[in-house]
C-alpha cells in the first residue's frame, strides 16, 4: 500500500509529464549542488529540473501514457520538464554537458514521441522557433517580390514587343 506522500509525488510527476512539451532524463552523478543550480538557470524559464526517484517517476510516466522511458530509469536520475520551447532547453542541457561531463543525457520524450540522447543533441543544434519563423517569412517575401516583378514585366514586355512590330511594319510600309 503506497503512502500518501508517495501517492502525492506520483500524482505531481504525472501532471508534469502531461503538461510538458518535453521531458529529458539525465544522470547527474558527480555534480555538486552549485552545479545543479547553475544547470537549472541554464535551462531557461520554461523548464523545471527535478531530481526524482526512479520507481515513482516510472509509475508517473506510465500513468501519463509514456511507456518508452522504462529502460532509462537506472542510477541517479533527474528530469527536465519543458513547458516552453524545447530547443532552448536542449541547448542549455547540451552546453552545460560540454562544460560538465558528469551530466549525461539519457533520452526523453518530445510531444509524446521518444527521443534518444543523440536526437536531443540534434534538437539542440536547431535554431530557435523565432529564427526559423523569421527565415520562413523572409523566404516567402522574396518569392512574392519575384512574382510581382514577373507580373510587372509581362505587360511592359508585351508593350515593347508590340511597339517593335509597329515600328517594323511602319518601316516596311515606308520602304516600299
Coordinates of C-alpha atoms in Angstrom, one line a residue:
X1 CA 0.0 0.0 0.0
X2 CA 1.6 3.3 -1.1
X3 CA 2.0 6.0 1.5
X4 CA 0.1 9.3 0.9
X5 CA 3.4 11.1 0.3
X6 CA 4.4 8.7 -2.4
X7 CA 0.9 8.9 -4.0
X8 CA 1.1 12.7 -4.0
X9 CA 4.6 12.6 -5.5
X10 CA 3.4 10.3 -8.3
X11 CA 0.4 12.5 -9.0
X12 CA 2.5 15.6 -9.2
X13 CA 5.0 13.9 -11.5
X14 CA 2.2 12.6 -13.7
X15 CA 0.8 16.1 -14.0
X16 CA 4.2 17.4 -15.0
X17 CA 4.6 14.7 -17.7
X18 CA 1.1 15.5 -19.1
X19 CA 1.6 19.3 -19.1
X20 CA 5.1 19.3 -20.5
X21 CA 6.0 19.6 -24.2
X22 CA 9.1 17.6 -23.5
X23 CA 10.8 15.7 -20.7
X24 CA 14.5 14.9 -20.7
X25 CA 16.0 12.3 -18.4
X26 CA 19.6 12.9 -17.2
X27 CA 22.1 11.3 -14.9
X28 CA 23.6 13.8 -12.6
X29 CA 26.1 11.7 -10.7
X30 CA 29.1 13.7 -9.6
X31 CA 27.6 17.1 -9.9
X32 CA 27.6 19.5 -6.9
X33 CA 24.6 21.4 -5.6
X34 CA 26.1 24.6 -7.1
X35 CA 26.4 23.0 -10.5
X36 CA 22.8 21.7 -10.3
X37 CA 21.7 25.3 -9.5
X38 CA 23.7 26.6 -12.5
X39 CA 22.1 23.9 -14.7
X40 CA 18.6 24.9 -13.6
X41 CA 19.4 28.5 -14.6
X42 CA 20.9 27.5 -18.0
X43 CA 17.7 25.6 -18.9
X44 CA 15.6 28.8 -19.1
X45 CA 12.4 30.0 -17.5
X46 CA 10.2 27.4 -19.3
X47 CA 11.9 24.4 -17.8
X48 CA 11.9 22.7 -14.4
X49 CA 14.8 20.4 -13.4
X50 CA 13.9 17.9 -10.7
X51 CA 15.8 15.1 -9.0
X52 CA 13.4 12.2 -8.8
X53 CA 13.1 8.7 -7.5
X54 CA 13.2 6.2 -10.4
X55 CA 10.4 4.0 -9.2
X56 CA 7.9 6.8 -8.6
X57 CA 8.9 8.6 -11.8
X58 CA 8.5 5.4 -13.8
X59 CA 5.0 4.9 -12.4
X60 CA 4.1 8.5 -13.1
X61 CA 5.4 8.3 -16.7
X62 CA 3.3 5.1 -17.3
X63 CA 0.2 6.8 -15.8
X64 CA 0.8 9.7 -18.2
X65 CA 0.8 7.3 -21.1
X66 CA 4.6 7.3 -21.6
X67 CA 5.9 3.8 -21.7
X68 CA 9.1 4.3 -23.8
X69 CA 11.3 5.6 -20.9
X70 CA 11.2 2.5 -18.7
X71 CA 14.8 1.4 -19.7
X72 CA 16.2 4.8 -18.8
X73 CA 15.3 4.8 -15.1
X74 CA 18.6 3.5 -13.6
X75 CA 21.1 5.3 -11.5
X76 CA 20.7 8.8 -10.1
X77 CA 18.1 10.3 -12.4
X78 CA 16.8 13.9 -12.8
X79 CA 14.1 15.1 -15.2
X80 CA 14.0 18.4 -17.1
X81 CA 10.3 19.1 -17.7
X82 CA 10.0 21.6 -20.6
X83 CA 6.8 23.6 -21.0
X84 CA 8.1 26.2 -23.5
X85 CA 10.5 25.9 -26.4
X86 CA 12.2 22.5 -26.2
X87 CA 15.1 23.8 -28.4
X88 CA 16.1 26.3 -25.8
X89 CA 16.2 23.7 -23.0
X90 CA 18.0 21.2 -25.2
X91 CA 20.7 23.9 -26.0
X92 CA 21.0 24.6 -22.2
X93 CA 21.5 20.9 -21.5
X94 CA 24.0 20.4 -24.3
X95 CA 26.1 23.5 -23.4
X96 CA 26.1 22.5 -19.7
X97 CA 27.1 18.9 -20.5
X98 CA 30.0 20.2 -22.6
X99 CA 31.4 22.0 -19.6
X100 CA 30.4 19.4 -17.1
X101 CA 30.9 15.8 -18.4
X102 CA 29.3 14.3 -15.3
X103 CA 25.9 15.3 -16.7
X104 CA 24.7 12.5 -19.1
X105 CA 21.6 13.0 -21.2
X106 CA 19.8 9.6 -21.3
X107 CA 16.9 10.4 -23.6
X108 CA 13.3 11.5 -23.1
X109 CA 10.1 12.4 -24.9
X110 CA 9.1 15.3 -27.1
X111 CA 5.3 15.8 -27.7
X112 CA 4.8 12.1 -26.8
X113 CA 7.5 10.7 -29.1
X114 CA 10.5 9.0 -27.6
X115 CA 13.9 10.6 -28.4
X116 CA 17.3 9.3 -27.8
X117 CA 20.2 11.3 -26.3
X118 CA 21.6 11.8 -29.9
X119 CA 18.2 13.1 -31.1
X120 CA 18.1 15.6 -28.2
X121 CA 21.6 16.8 -29.3
X122 CA 20.3 17.3 -32.8
X123 CA 17.4 19.2 -31.5
X124 CA 19.8 21.5 -29.7
X125 CA 21.5 22.2 -33.0
X126 CA 18.3 23.7 -34.4
X127 CA 17.8 27.4 -34.4
X128 CA 15.1 28.8 -32.2
X129 CA 11.5 28.9 -33.3
X130 CA 11.6 32.7 -33.8
X131 CA 14.6 32.5 -36.1
X132 CA 13.1 29.7 -38.1
X133 CA 9.8 31.7 -38.5
X134 CA 11.8 34.8 -39.5
X135 CA 13.6 32.8 -42.2
X136 CA 10.4 31.4 -43.5
X137 CA 8.8 34.9 -43.6
X138 CA 11.9 36.2 -45.5
X139 CA 11.7 33.4 -48.0
X140 CA 8.0 34.0 -48.6
X141 CA 8.6 37.7 -49.0
X142 CA 11.4 37.1 -51.5
X143 CA 9.1 34.8 -53.6
X144 CA 6.3 37.4 -53.5
X145 CA 8.8 40.0 -54.8
X146 CA 9.9 37.7 -57.6
X147 CA 6.3 37.1 -58.6
X148 CA 5.4 40.8 -58.5
X149 CA 8.4 41.6 -60.7
X150 CA 7.4 38.8 -63.1
X151 CA 3.8 40.0 -63.4
X152 CA 5.0 43.6 -63.8
X153 CA 7.5 42.5 -66.6
X154 CA 4.9 40.7 -68.7
X155 CA 2.8 43.8 -69.7
X156 CA 5.8 46.0 -70.3
X157 CA 7.5 43.3 -72.4
X158 CA 4.2 43.0 -74.4
X159 CA 4.1 46.7 -75.0
X160 CA 7.8 46.8 -76.1
X161 CA 7.1 43.8 -78.5
X162 CA 4.0 45.5 -79.9
X163 CA 5.9 48.8 -80.4
X164 CA 8.7 46.9 -82.2
X165 CA 6.3 45.2 -84.5
X166 CA 4.5 48.5 -85.2
X167 CA 7.9 50.2 -86.0
X168 CA 8.9 47.3 -88.2
X169 CA 5.6 47.5 -90.2
X170 CA 5.9 51.2 -90.5
X171 CA 9.5 50.8 -91.7
X172 CA 8.4 48.1 -94.2
X173 CA 5.5 50.2 -95.3
X174 CA 7.7 53.3 -95.8
X175 CA 10.4 51.3 -97.7
X176 CA 8.0 50.1 -100.4

